[in-house]
Structures are given as structure tokens and as C-alpha cells.
């Protein structure tokens, strides 16, 4: 029954129809939230007592870092669905999310490095959080290269899904790296179980920037998935009607 | 909460902190990288979809 339900509602054609309808709303709402949040964070929040104005990078770095890991979890979830129920759309989504994940991880790494110069006195340290994030970036690039190296797309989807699931072990390592090892990177300021260590005047724009950035990344995933679906299904009659 | 942290545009660009360091160079570099990457990715995918649609037609 679940299989029938998933196959009925997760056909590439239905998916494209749904996301086309939602795209503009998500895009303009997220863009507005993100621009307001960045303006709020860069101009309206007070200077940090310890880090000075450099802490304002938090509004750009943290959403990217959060999304880079969330996208991988999304890929792992889609991979599991593909392997269990053989849903084609899930395989397309796994391949579509990978380049967007690589882009957000790149932003997280570069923005973190730049933030490190005024706060740590160095742009790079062989520290557990940074290395595990670098591994995530390499994994994204490796998964894209691996998929594109196959001539048989079905085989490529299967290999990719298995590798994504194996690689998902890196996500808890990234998350817990600051607790398990002594690192230059500070431990989490916002947790589910404890009160945030950030003042509300700095915290609210951070939440807003994370929401706005997430929405924009969702739009990028929609565009990327649209491209991959059209590319893979180009010989189907509905695609010709669609374009 | 909604007071401007800077009194002029040049102050906002330089972002001179209490320790005397100008942090504007770091903050604005990251700002440009993030917005540049986002805009570029949107443009790339829009173009890819447009070119593919033309091919399929």
C-alpha cells in the first residue's frame, strides 16, 4: 500500500507540476526573509564583546553549514527510499541535491576560513570540525563524479544510493566533532536541550537567515532536480508536452 | 534591538571593532562569496534548463 501510494504521488511528472506551482512562492518569500535577516544581522545587531564585528559572519556561515549537512541527510533519506521502494524520483533527487550540497559546503568552508583569520589568527587548522566538513565537500564532489562516470544510469543510481548511505556516517561525526575532540572550533551555541548561549538580539536574525537561506537552497534543489528529470526522461512523451 | 550599529556608511564598510581592527574586509568578503555563489548557481541552472528545453523541443 505504501509502495503504491509513493509511486502514485512521486512520479517525476507529478513532482514537476507540484514544484512549478510552489517555486515562485518559495523563492520570493525566502529571498525577502534572507535579505531582511542579512540587513538585520549586518547593520542592526550590536557588536560582539569578544569577537568584535567579525561575528557578523555568523549570519552567512551558520545557515550554509547547517544546510550542507541537512542536504546530505536529505540525500540519505532519498537513497533509502530508492533502495527500498525503487522510486525513480528519489534517485533523481539524490543526484540533484549533490551539486547544491557541494556549493553550500564550499560556502561553509570558505566563510569559516575567512572568519578564522580575525578570531583564531589562522585561516585553516587541522581540526576535527574543519576536516570532517572538508570530507563532506570531497564526498559531494566524489558522488557527482562517480554518478557521471557510469554509462548505465540505473547502475549509477544504485551505486550512488549505497555510497550516500555509507557516507552518512560522517554527519554525526561533523555534529559531534566539537564535543568528542578538543577543537579550535567553538561548541554549538544553539542546542535543542539547552537555552541558546546567544543574546536574543543576535539570535533572531540568525534564525531568520537560516530560514531564508534554506528556502533559497530548496529553490536551487528544485531547479537542479528539474534539469535532471528533464534530462533523464527526455525521451518520454510527457516531457515533450511539458517543455 | 533595531538601532543601527554604525553611524555612517564608511563605518559600516570598515566595521572597526573595539580592539581597533577593521573587520569589514572579512565580513564583506564572505557576503560577496555567499551572494555570488547563490546568484551564479541560480543562473547556471536556469541556463541549463533553458538549453535542455530547446534541445528537447
PDB file of C-alpha atoms in Angstrom:
ATOM      1  CA  UNK A   1       0.000   0.000   0.000  1.00  0.00           C
ATOM      2  CA  UNK A   2       2.821   2.427   0.942  1.00  0.00           C
ATOM      3  CA  UNK A   3       4.617   1.434  -2.258  1.00  0.00           C
ATOM      4  CA  UNK A   4       1.513   2.145  -4.347  1.00  0.00           C
ATOM      5  CA  UNK A   5       0.997   5.496  -2.606  1.00  0.00           C
ATOM      6  CA  UNK A   6       4.634   6.559  -3.119  1.00  0.00           C
ATOM      7  CA  UNK A   7       4.687   5.502  -6.777  1.00  0.00           C
ATOM      8  CA  UNK A   8       1.444   7.331  -7.469  1.00  0.00           C
ATOM      9  CA  UNK A   9       2.485  10.631  -5.900  1.00  0.00           C
ATOM     10  CA  UNK A  10       6.211  10.515  -6.613  1.00  0.00           C
ATOM     11  CA  UNK A  11       6.120  10.291 -10.371  1.00  0.00           C
ATOM     12  CA  UNK A  12       8.529  12.807 -11.963  1.00  0.00           C
ATOM     13  CA  UNK A  13       5.627  14.340 -13.899  1.00  0.00           C
ATOM     14  CA  UNK A  14       3.519  14.972 -10.775  1.00  0.00           C
ATOM     15  CA  UNK A  15       6.594  16.232  -8.916  1.00  0.00           C
ATOM     16  CA  UNK A  16       7.405  18.806 -11.620  1.00  0.00           C
ATOM     17  CA  UNK A  17       3.805  20.009 -11.683  1.00  0.00           C
ATOM     18  CA  UNK A  18       3.798  20.492  -7.908  1.00  0.00           C
ATOM     19  CA  UNK A  19       7.179  22.212  -7.634  1.00  0.00           C
ATOM     20  CA  UNK A  20       6.458  24.516 -10.571  1.00  0.00           C
ATOM     21  CA  UNK A  21       3.390  25.715  -8.708  1.00  0.00           C
ATOM     22  CA  UNK A  22       5.304  26.250  -5.434  1.00  0.00           C
ATOM     23  CA  UNK A  23       8.609  27.615  -6.811  1.00  0.00           C
ATOM     24  CA  UNK A  24       7.738  31.336  -7.102  1.00  0.00           C
ATOM     25  CA  UNK A  25       6.156  31.464  -3.643  1.00  0.00           C
ATOM     26  CA  UNK A  26       9.131  29.754  -2.003  1.00  0.00           C
ATOM     27  CA  UNK A  27      11.646  31.858  -3.934  1.00  0.00           C
ATOM     28  CA  UNK A  28      10.202  35.317  -3.238  1.00  0.00           C
ATOM     29  CA  UNK A  29       9.311  34.566   0.402  1.00  0.00           C
ATOM     30  CA  UNK A  30      12.765  33.105   1.131  1.00  0.00           C
ATOM     31  CA  UNK A  31      14.590  35.893  -0.685  1.00  0.00           C
ATOM     32  CA  UNK A  32      12.684  38.549   1.289  1.00  0.00           C
ATOM     33  CA  UNK A  33      13.328  36.786   4.610  1.00  0.00           C
ATOM     34  CA  UNK A  34      17.018  36.274   3.771  1.00  0.00           C
ATOM     35  CA  UNK A  35      17.641  39.875   2.677  1.00  0.00           C
ATOM     36  CA  UNK A  36      15.881  41.256   5.767  1.00  0.00           C
ATOM     37  CA  UNK A  37      17.822  38.842   8.019  1.00  0.00           C
ATOM     38  CA  UNK A  38      21.176  39.761   6.475  1.00  0.00           C
ATOM     39  CA  UNK A  39      20.439  43.501   6.755  1.00  0.00           C
ATOM     40  CA  UNK A  40      19.326  42.943  10.377  1.00  0.00           C
ATOM     41  CA  UNK A  41      22.422  40.913  11.203  1.00  0.00           C
ATOM     42  CA  UNK A  42      24.974  43.113   9.448  1.00  0.00           C
ATOM     43  CA  UNK A  43      23.643  46.549  10.452  1.00  0.00           C
ATOM     44  CA  UNK A  44      21.198  46.363  13.359  1.00  0.00           C
ATOM     45  CA  UNK A  45      22.692  43.882  15.818  1.00  0.00           C
ATOM     46  CA  UNK A  46      25.199  45.131  18.407  1.00  0.00           C
ATOM     47  CA  UNK A  47      28.952  44.470  18.231  1.00  0.00           C
ATOM     48  CA  UNK A  48      30.113  41.299  19.981  1.00  0.00           C
ATOM     49  CA  UNK A  49      32.149  41.920  23.147  1.00  0.00           C
ATOM     50  CA  UNK A  50      34.777  39.274  22.315  1.00  0.00           C
ATOM     51  CA  UNK A  51      34.834  38.908  18.527  1.00  0.00           C
ATOM     52  CA  UNK A  52      34.016  42.495  17.548  1.00  0.00           C
ATOM     53  CA  UNK A  53      32.216  42.930  14.229  1.00  0.00           C
ATOM     54  CA  UNK A  54      33.705  39.764  12.700  1.00  0.00           C
ATOM     55  CA  UNK A  55      30.996  37.725  14.459  1.00  0.00           C
ATOM     56  CA  UNK A  56      28.524  39.083  11.836  1.00  0.00           C
ATOM     57  CA  UNK A  57      29.862  36.352   9.528  1.00  0.00           C
ATOM     58  CA  UNK A  58      27.669  34.018  11.633  1.00  0.00           C
ATOM     59  CA  UNK A  59      24.605  35.131   9.604  1.00  0.00           C
ATOM     60  CA  UNK A  60      26.229  33.845   6.411  1.00  0.00           C
ATOM     61  CA  UNK A  61      28.333  30.932   7.701  1.00  0.00           C
ATOM     62  CA  UNK A  62      25.949  29.087  10.047  1.00  0.00           C
ATOM     63  CA  UNK A  63      22.996  28.717   7.603  1.00  0.00           C
ATOM     64  CA  UNK A  64      25.377  27.378   4.925  1.00  0.00           C
ATOM     65  CA  UNK A  65      26.976  24.952   7.364  1.00  0.00           C
ATOM     66  CA  UNK A  66      23.598  23.771   8.685  1.00  0.00           C
ATOM     67  CA  UNK A  67      22.206  23.275   5.177  1.00  0.00           C
ATOM     68  CA  UNK A  68      25.294  21.450   3.886  1.00  0.00           C
ATOM     69  CA  UNK A  69      24.704  18.718   6.489  1.00  0.00           C
ATOM     70  CA  UNK A  70      20.910  18.751   6.153  1.00  0.00           C
ATOM     71  CA  UNK A  71      21.162  18.260   2.384  1.00  0.00           C
ATOM     72  CA  UNK A  72      23.293  15.187   2.918  1.00  0.00           C
ATOM     73  CA  UNK A  73      20.684  13.790   5.329  1.00  0.00           C
ATOM     74  CA  UNK A  74      18.069  14.526   2.666  1.00  0.00           C
ATOM     75  CA  UNK A  75      20.172  12.581   0.145  1.00  0.00           C
ATOM     76  CA  UNK A  76      20.489   9.663   2.571  1.00  0.00           C
ATOM     77  CA  UNK A  77      16.715   9.641   3.135  1.00  0.00           C
ATOM     78  CA  UNK A  78      16.032   9.726  -0.635  1.00  0.00           C
ATOM     79  CA  UNK A  79      18.632   6.972  -1.168  1.00  0.00           C
ATOM     80  CA  UNK A  80      16.895   4.725   1.375  1.00  0.00           C
ATOM     81  CA  UNK A  81      13.528   5.294  -0.334  1.00  0.00           C
ATOM     82  CA  UNK A  82      15.099   4.499  -3.701  1.00  0.00           C
ATOM     83  CA  UNK A  83      16.729   1.297  -2.479  1.00  0.00           C
ATOM     84  CA  UNK A  84      13.644   0.069  -0.597  1.00  0.00           C
ATOM     85  CA  UNK A  85      10.780   1.057  -2.914  1.00  0.00           C
ATOM     86  CA  UNK A  86      12.682   1.684  -6.197  1.00  0.00           C
ATOM     87  CA  UNK A  87      11.201   5.169  -6.577  1.00  0.00           C
ATOM     88  CA  UNK A  88      12.867   6.775  -9.610  1.00  0.00           C
ATOM     89  CA  UNK A  89      12.213  10.296  -8.368  1.00  0.00           C
ATOM     90  CA  UNK A  90      14.293   9.601  -5.246  1.00  0.00           C
ATOM     91  CA  UNK A  91      17.268   8.594  -7.386  1.00  0.00           C
ATOM     92  CA  UNK A  92      16.897  11.795  -9.434  1.00  0.00           C
ATOM     93  CA  UNK A  93      16.727  13.821  -6.223  1.00  0.00           C
ATOM     94  CA  UNK A  94      19.893  12.238  -4.820  1.00  0.00           C
ATOM     95  CA  UNK A  95      21.831  13.232  -7.956  1.00  0.00           C
ATOM     96  CA  UNK A  96      20.206  16.705  -7.974  1.00  0.00           C
ATOM     97  CA  UNK A  97      20.972  17.536  -4.354  1.00  0.00           C
ATOM     98  CA  UNK A  98      24.691  16.627  -4.594  1.00  0.00           C
ATOM     99  CA  UNK A  99      25.928  19.750  -6.518  1.00  0.00           C
ATOM    100  CA  UNK A 100      23.848  22.067  -4.315  1.00  0.00           C
ATOM    101  CA  UNK A 101      25.296  20.345  -1.246  1.00  0.00           C
ATOM    102  CA  UNK A 102      28.801  20.819  -2.645  1.00  0.00           C
ATOM    103  CA  UNK A 103      28.098  24.529  -3.190  1.00  0.00           C
ATOM    104  CA  UNK A 104      26.784  25.087   0.355  1.00  0.00           C
ATOM    105  CA  UNK A 105      29.667  23.103   1.881  1.00  0.00           C
ATOM    106  CA  UNK A 106      32.095  25.211  -0.160  1.00  0.00           C
ATOM    107  CA  UNK A 107      30.459  28.372   1.249  1.00  0.00           C
ATOM    108  CA  UNK A 108      30.666  26.926   4.790  1.00  0.00           C
ATOM    109  CA  UNK A 109      34.365  26.085   4.401  1.00  0.00           C
ATOM    110  CA  UNK A 110      35.398  29.383   2.788  1.00  0.00           C
ATOM    111  CA  UNK A 111      33.333  31.586   5.117  1.00  0.00           C
ATOM    112  CA  UNK A 112      34.667  29.634   8.113  1.00  0.00           C
ATOM    113  CA  UNK A 113      38.238  30.097   6.910  1.00  0.00           C
ATOM    114  CA  UNK A 114      37.767  33.841   6.460  1.00  0.00           C
ATOM    115  CA  UNK A 115      36.134  34.077   9.898  1.00  0.00           C
ATOM    116  CA  UNK A 116      39.112  32.197  11.340  1.00  0.00           C
ATOM    117  CA  UNK A 117      41.594  34.930  10.353  1.00  0.00           C
ATOM    118  CA  UNK A 118      40.420  37.628  12.832  1.00  0.00           C
ATOM    119  CA  UNK A 119      39.189  35.184  15.524  1.00  0.00           C
ATOM    120  CA  UNK A 120      41.773  32.359  15.575  1.00  0.00           C
ATOM    121  CA  UNK A 121      44.641  34.136  13.833  1.00  0.00           C
ATOM    122  CA  UNK A 122      44.703  31.499  11.079  1.00  0.00           C
ATOM    123  CA  UNK A 123      42.503  30.672   8.083  1.00  0.00           C
ATOM    124  CA  UNK A 124      42.996  26.917   8.424  1.00  0.00           C
ATOM    125  CA  UNK A 125      43.580  24.408  11.214  1.00  0.00           C
ATOM    126  CA  UNK A 126      43.646  20.614  11.025  1.00  0.00           C
ATOM    127  CA  UNK A 127      40.814  20.484  13.458  1.00  0.00           C
ATOM    128  CA  UNK A 128      38.096  17.784  13.681  1.00  0.00           C
ATOM    129  CA  UNK A 129      35.167  20.014  12.660  1.00  0.00           C
ATOM    130  CA  UNK A 130      37.000  21.534   9.684  1.00  0.00           C
ATOM    131  CA  UNK A 131      38.408  18.205   8.462  1.00  0.00           C
ATOM    132  CA  UNK A 132      35.037  16.434   8.713  1.00  0.00           C
ATOM    133  CA  UNK A 133      33.420  19.300   6.778  1.00  0.00           C
ATOM    134  CA  UNK A 134      36.203  19.101   4.163  1.00  0.00           C
ATOM    135  CA  UNK A 135      35.496  15.354   3.893  1.00  0.00           C
ATOM    136  CA  UNK A 136      31.806  16.178   3.336  1.00  0.00           C
ATOM    137  CA  UNK A 137      32.793  18.541   0.496  1.00  0.00           C
ATOM    138  CA  UNK A 138      35.044  15.889  -1.092  1.00  0.00           C
ATOM    139  CA  UNK A 139      32.252  13.322  -0.681  1.00  0.00           C
ATOM    140  CA  UNK A 140      29.793  15.547  -2.550  1.00  0.00           C
ATOM    141  CA  UNK A 141      32.281  16.020  -5.413  1.00  0.00           C
ATOM    142  CA  UNK A 142      33.129  12.296  -5.426  1.00  0.00           C
ATOM    143  CA  UNK A 143      29.448  11.288  -5.580  1.00  0.00           C
ATOM    144  CA  UNK A 144      28.828  13.612  -8.543  1.00  0.00           C
ATOM    145  CA  UNK A 145      31.910  12.314 -10.398  1.00  0.00           C
ATOM    146  CA  UNK A 146      31.030   8.699  -9.636  1.00  0.00           C
ATOM    147  CA  UNK A 147      27.475   9.025 -10.936  1.00  0.00           C
ATOM    148  CA  UNK A 148      28.588  10.819 -14.097  1.00  0.00           C
ATOM    149  CA  UNK A 149      31.312   8.239 -14.790  1.00  0.00           C
ATOM    150  CA  UNK A 150      28.699   5.484 -15.395  1.00  0.00           C
ATOM    151  CA  UNK A 151      27.168   4.939 -18.820  1.00  0.00           C
ATOM    152  CA  UNK A 152      24.292   2.949 -17.331  1.00  0.00           C
ATOM    153  CA  UNK A 153      22.133   5.378 -15.324  1.00  0.00           C
ATOM    154  CA  UNK A 154      20.246   2.678 -13.379  1.00  0.00           C
ATOM    155  CA  UNK A 155      23.508   1.154 -12.146  1.00  0.00           C
ATOM    156  CA  UNK A 156      24.822   4.626 -11.306  1.00  0.00           C
ATOM    157  CA  UNK A 157      21.689   5.421  -9.244  1.00  0.00           C
ATOM    158  CA  UNK A 158      22.078   2.208  -7.250  1.00  0.00           C
ATOM    159  CA  UNK A 159      25.797   2.733  -6.534  1.00  0.00           C
ATOM    160  CA  UNK A 160      25.214   6.353  -5.630  1.00  0.00           C
ATOM    161  CA  UNK A 161      22.394   5.493  -3.199  1.00  0.00           C
ATOM    162  CA  UNK A 162      24.525   2.841  -1.441  1.00  0.00           C
ATOM    163  CA  UNK A 163      27.528   5.169  -1.185  1.00  0.00           C
ATOM    164  CA  UNK A 164      25.404   8.038   0.122  1.00  0.00           C
ATOM    165  CA  UNK A 165      24.068   5.773   2.889  1.00  0.00           C
ATOM    166  CA  UNK A 166      27.582   4.601   3.778  1.00  0.00           C
ATOM    167  CA  UNK A 167      28.874   8.199   3.790  1.00  0.00           C
ATOM    168  CA  UNK A 168      26.078   9.403   6.064  1.00  0.00           C
ATOM    169  CA  UNK A 169      28.196   8.207   8.992  1.00  0.00           C
ATOM    170  CA  UNK A 170      30.153  11.462   8.530  1.00  0.00           C
ATOM    171  CA  UNK A 171      27.166  13.661   9.524  1.00  0.00           C
ATOM    172  CA  UNK A 172      27.063  12.712  13.241  1.00  0.00           C
ATOM    173  CA  UNK A 173      30.874  12.952  13.222  1.00  0.00           C
ATOM    174  CA  UNK A 174      30.669  16.570  11.968  1.00  0.00           C
ATOM    175  CA  UNK A 175      27.970  17.371  14.519  1.00  0.00           C
ATOM    176  CA  UNK A 176      29.744  15.785  17.492  1.00  0.00           C
ATOM    177  CA  UNK A 177      33.334  16.628  16.479  1.00  0.00           C
ATOM    178  CA  UNK A 178      33.416  19.687  18.748  1.00  0.00           C
ATOM    179  CA  UNK A 179      32.290  17.573  21.714  1.00  0.00           C
ATOM    180  CA  UNK A 180      34.397  14.452  21.075  1.00  0.00           C
ATOM    181  CA  UNK A 181      37.690  16.170  20.351  1.00  0.00           C
ATOM    182  CA  UNK A 182      39.427  19.298  21.573  1.00  0.00           C
ATOM    183  CA  UNK A 183      38.974  21.670  18.638  1.00  0.00           C
ATOM    184  CA  UNK A 184      39.598  25.290  17.732  1.00  0.00           C
ATOM    185  CA  UNK A 185      36.004  25.454  16.556  1.00  0.00           C
ATOM    186  CA  UNK A 186      33.631  26.503  19.325  1.00  0.00           C
ATOM    187  CA  UNK A 187      30.958  24.081  20.528  1.00  0.00           C
ATOM    188  CA  UNK A 188      27.324  24.550  19.483  1.00  0.00           C
ATOM    189  CA  UNK A 189      25.727  27.759  20.785  1.00  0.00           C
ATOM    190  CA  UNK A 190      22.215  26.555  19.952  1.00  0.00           C
ATOM    191  CA  UNK A 191      21.013  23.122  21.081  1.00  0.00           C
ATOM    192  CA  UNK A 192      17.560  21.585  21.423  1.00  0.00           C
ATOM    193  CA  UNK A 193      18.012  20.718  25.095  1.00  0.00           C
ATOM    194  CA  UNK A 194      19.579  23.933  26.422  1.00  0.00           C
ATOM    195  CA  UNK A 195      18.879  27.657  26.358  1.00  0.00           C
ATOM    196  CA  UNK A 196      20.830  29.306  23.482  1.00  0.00           C
ATOM    197  CA  UNK A 197      24.146  30.880  24.502  1.00  0.00           C
ATOM    198  CA  UNK A 198      23.495  33.797  22.123  1.00  0.00           C
ATOM    199  CA  UNK A 199      21.700  37.003  23.089  1.00  0.00           C
ATOM    200  CA  UNK A 200      18.179  37.190  21.528  1.00  0.00           C
ATOM    201  CA  UNK A 201      19.122  40.378  19.634  1.00  0.00           C
ATOM    202  CA  UNK A 202      21.726  38.317  17.760  1.00  0.00           C
ATOM    203  CA  UNK A 203      19.757  35.050  17.742  1.00  0.00           C
ATOM    204  CA  UNK A 204      16.556  36.160  15.944  1.00  0.00           C
ATOM    205  CA  UNK A 205      18.298  37.368  12.771  1.00  0.00           C
ATOM    206  CA  UNK A 206      20.289  34.110  12.806  1.00  0.00           C
ATOM    207  CA  UNK A 207      17.053  32.085  12.781  1.00  0.00           C
ATOM    208  CA  UNK A 208      15.669  34.325  10.042  1.00  0.00           C
ATOM    209  CA  UNK A 209      18.801  33.970   7.892  1.00  0.00           C
ATOM    210  CA  UNK A 210      18.720  30.174   8.346  1.00  0.00           C
ATOM    211  CA  UNK A 211      15.053  30.067   7.222  1.00  0.00           C
ATOM    212  CA  UNK A 212      15.673  32.369   4.244  1.00  0.00           C
ATOM    213  CA  UNK A 213      18.817  30.542   3.128  1.00  0.00           C
ATOM    214  CA  UNK A 214      17.057  27.167   3.467  1.00  0.00           C
ATOM    215  CA  UNK A 215      14.252  28.386   1.215  1.00  0.00           C
ATOM    216  CA  UNK A 216      16.703  29.618  -1.427  1.00  0.00           C
ATOM    217  CA  UNK A 217      18.555  26.296  -1.328  1.00  0.00           C
ATOM    218  CA  UNK A 218      15.225  24.454  -1.711  1.00  0.00           C
ATOM    219  CA  UNK A 219      14.659  26.561  -4.868  1.00  0.00           C
ATOM    220  CA  UNK A 220      18.100  25.540  -6.162  1.00  0.00           C
ATOM    221  CA  UNK A 221      17.300  21.870  -5.476  1.00  0.00           C
ATOM    222  CA  UNK A 222      14.037  22.318  -7.391  1.00  0.00           C
ATOM    223  CA  UNK A 223      15.916  23.783 -10.382  1.00  0.00           C
ATOM    224  CA  UNK A 224      18.603  21.108 -10.225  1.00  0.00           C
ATOM    225  CA  UNK A 225      16.021  18.305  -9.972  1.00  0.00           C
ATOM    226  CA  UNK A 226      14.023  19.815 -12.833  1.00  0.00           C
ATOM    227  CA  UNK A 227      17.140  19.741 -15.009  1.00  0.00           C
ATOM    228  CA  UNK A 228      17.990  16.140 -14.117  1.00  0.00           C
ATOM    229  CA  UNK A 229      14.412  14.891 -14.555  1.00  0.00           C
ATOM    230  CA  UNK A 230      14.091  16.531 -17.983  1.00  0.00           C
ATOM    231  CA  UNK A 231      17.498  15.158 -18.968  1.00  0.00           C
ATOM    232  CA  UNK A 232      16.769  11.592 -17.854  1.00  0.00           C
ATOM    233  CA  UNK A 233      13.185  11.457 -19.090  1.00  0.00           C
ATOM    234  CA  UNK A 234      13.791  13.375 -22.318  1.00  0.00           C
ATOM    235  CA  UNK A 235      12.542  10.521 -24.493  1.00  0.00           C
ATOM    236  CA  UNK A 236       9.200  10.278 -22.732  1.00  0.00           C
ATOM    237  CA  UNK A 237       6.208  11.842 -24.451  1.00  0.00           C
ATOM    238  CA  UNK A 238       5.082  13.847 -21.393  1.00  0.00           C
ATOM    239  CA  UNK A 239       8.444  15.694 -21.335  1.00  0.00           C
ATOM    240  CA  UNK A 240       7.869  16.990 -24.877  1.00  0.00           C
ATOM    241  CA  UNK A 241       4.429  18.229 -23.808  1.00  0.00           C
ATOM    242  CA  UNK A 242       5.892  19.727 -20.629  1.00  0.00           C
ATOM    243  CA  UNK A 243       8.613  21.851 -22.273  1.00  0.00           C
TER     244      UNK A 243
ATOM    245  CA  UNK B   1      17.288  45.771  19.066  1.00  0.00           C
ATOM    246  CA  UNK B   2      16.694  47.851  15.958  1.00  0.00           C
ATOM    247  CA  UNK B   3      19.286  50.599  16.439  1.00  0.00           C
ATOM    248  CA  UNK B   4      21.916  50.973  13.743  1.00  0.00           C
ATOM    249  CA  UNK B   5      25.258  49.601  14.907  1.00  0.00           C
ATOM    250  CA  UNK B   6      27.113  52.161  12.759  1.00  0.00           C
ATOM    251  CA  UNK B   7      26.766  55.913  12.495  1.00  0.00           C
ATOM    252  CA  UNK B   8      27.919  56.249   8.878  1.00  0.00           C
ATOM    253  CA  UNK B   9      28.263  54.227   5.690  1.00  0.00           C
ATOM    254  CA  UNK B  10      32.076  54.264   5.865  1.00  0.00           C
ATOM    255  CA  UNK B  11      31.907  52.921   9.430  1.00  0.00           C
ATOM    256  CA  UNK B  12      29.631  50.121   8.213  1.00  0.00           C
ATOM    257  CA  UNK B  13      32.076  49.282   5.424  1.00  0.00           C
ATOM    258  CA  UNK B  14      35.181  49.310   7.646  1.00  0.00           C
ATOM    259  CA  UNK B  15      33.490  47.762  10.726  1.00  0.00           C
ATOM    260  CA  UNK B  16      36.171  48.941  13.139  1.00  0.00           C
ATOM    261  CA  UNK B  17      35.902  46.826  16.287  1.00  0.00           C
ATOM    262  CA  UNK B  18      36.675  47.870  19.856  1.00  0.00           C
ATOM    263  CA  UNK B  19      40.108  46.269  19.586  1.00  0.00           C
ATOM    264  CA  UNK B  20      40.925  48.679  16.745  1.00  0.00           C
ATOM    265  CA  UNK B  21      40.836  46.050  13.970  1.00  0.00           C
ATOM    266  CA  UNK B  22      38.784  46.618  10.831  1.00  0.00           C
ATOM    267  CA  UNK B  23      36.620  43.546  10.322  1.00  0.00           C
ATOM    268  CA  UNK B  24      34.747  44.871   7.281  1.00  0.00           C
ATOM    269  CA  UNK B  25      37.126  43.167   4.847  1.00  0.00           C
ATOM    270  CA  UNK B  26      36.253  39.729   6.298  1.00  0.00           C
ATOM    271  CA  UNK B  27      32.515  40.282   6.643  1.00  0.00           C
ATOM    272  CA  UNK B  28      32.056  41.840   3.192  1.00  0.00           C
ATOM    273  CA  UNK B  29      34.267  39.201   1.513  1.00  0.00           C
ATOM    274  CA  UNK B  30      32.051  36.450   2.926  1.00  0.00           C
ATOM    275  CA  UNK B  31      28.945  38.436   1.932  1.00  0.00           C
ATOM    276  CA  UNK B  32      30.185  38.667  -1.683  1.00  0.00           C
ATOM    277  CA  UNK B  33      31.147  34.963  -1.807  1.00  0.00           C
ATOM    278  CA  UNK B  34      27.762  33.799  -0.455  1.00  0.00           C
ATOM    279  CA  UNK B  35      25.640  36.039  -2.677  1.00  0.00           C
ATOM    280  CA  UNK B  36      27.961  35.427  -5.657  1.00  0.00           C
ATOM    281  CA  UNK B  37      27.705  31.647  -5.257  1.00  0.00           C
ATOM    282  CA  UNK B  38      23.916  31.785  -4.879  1.00  0.00           C
ATOM    283  CA  UNK B  39      23.371  34.058  -7.886  1.00  0.00           C
ATOM    284  CA  UNK B  40      25.811  32.084 -10.056  1.00  0.00           C
ATOM    285  CA  UNK B  41      24.155  28.749  -9.189  1.00  0.00           C
ATOM    286  CA  UNK B  42      20.703  30.139  -9.994  1.00  0.00           C
ATOM    287  CA  UNK B  43      21.957  31.491 -13.353  1.00  0.00           C
ATOM    288  CA  UNK B  44      23.731  28.212 -14.229  1.00  0.00           C
ATOM    289  CA  UNK B  45      20.644  26.053 -13.564  1.00  0.00           C
ATOM    290  CA  UNK B  46      18.238  28.464 -15.297  1.00  0.00           C
ATOM    291  CA  UNK B  47      20.502  28.374 -18.390  1.00  0.00           C
ATOM    292  CA  UNK B  48      20.921  24.590 -18.229  1.00  0.00           C
ATOM    293  CA  UNK B  49      17.136  24.104 -18.126  1.00  0.00           C
ATOM    294  CA  UNK B  50      16.597  26.611 -20.958  1.00  0.00           C
ATOM    295  CA  UNK B  51      19.208  24.944 -23.197  1.00  0.00           C
ATOM    296  CA  UNK B  52      17.900  21.447 -22.459  1.00  0.00           C
ATOM    297  CA  UNK B  53      14.296  22.505 -23.122  1.00  0.00           C
ATOM    298  CA  UNK B  54      15.376  23.924 -26.516  1.00  0.00           C
ATOM    299  CA  UNK B  55      17.103  20.624 -27.351  1.00  0.00           C
ATOM    300  CA  UNK B  56      14.059  18.549 -26.351  1.00  0.00           C
ATOM    301  CA  UNK B  57      11.699  20.750 -28.407  1.00  0.00           C
TER     302      UNK B  57
END
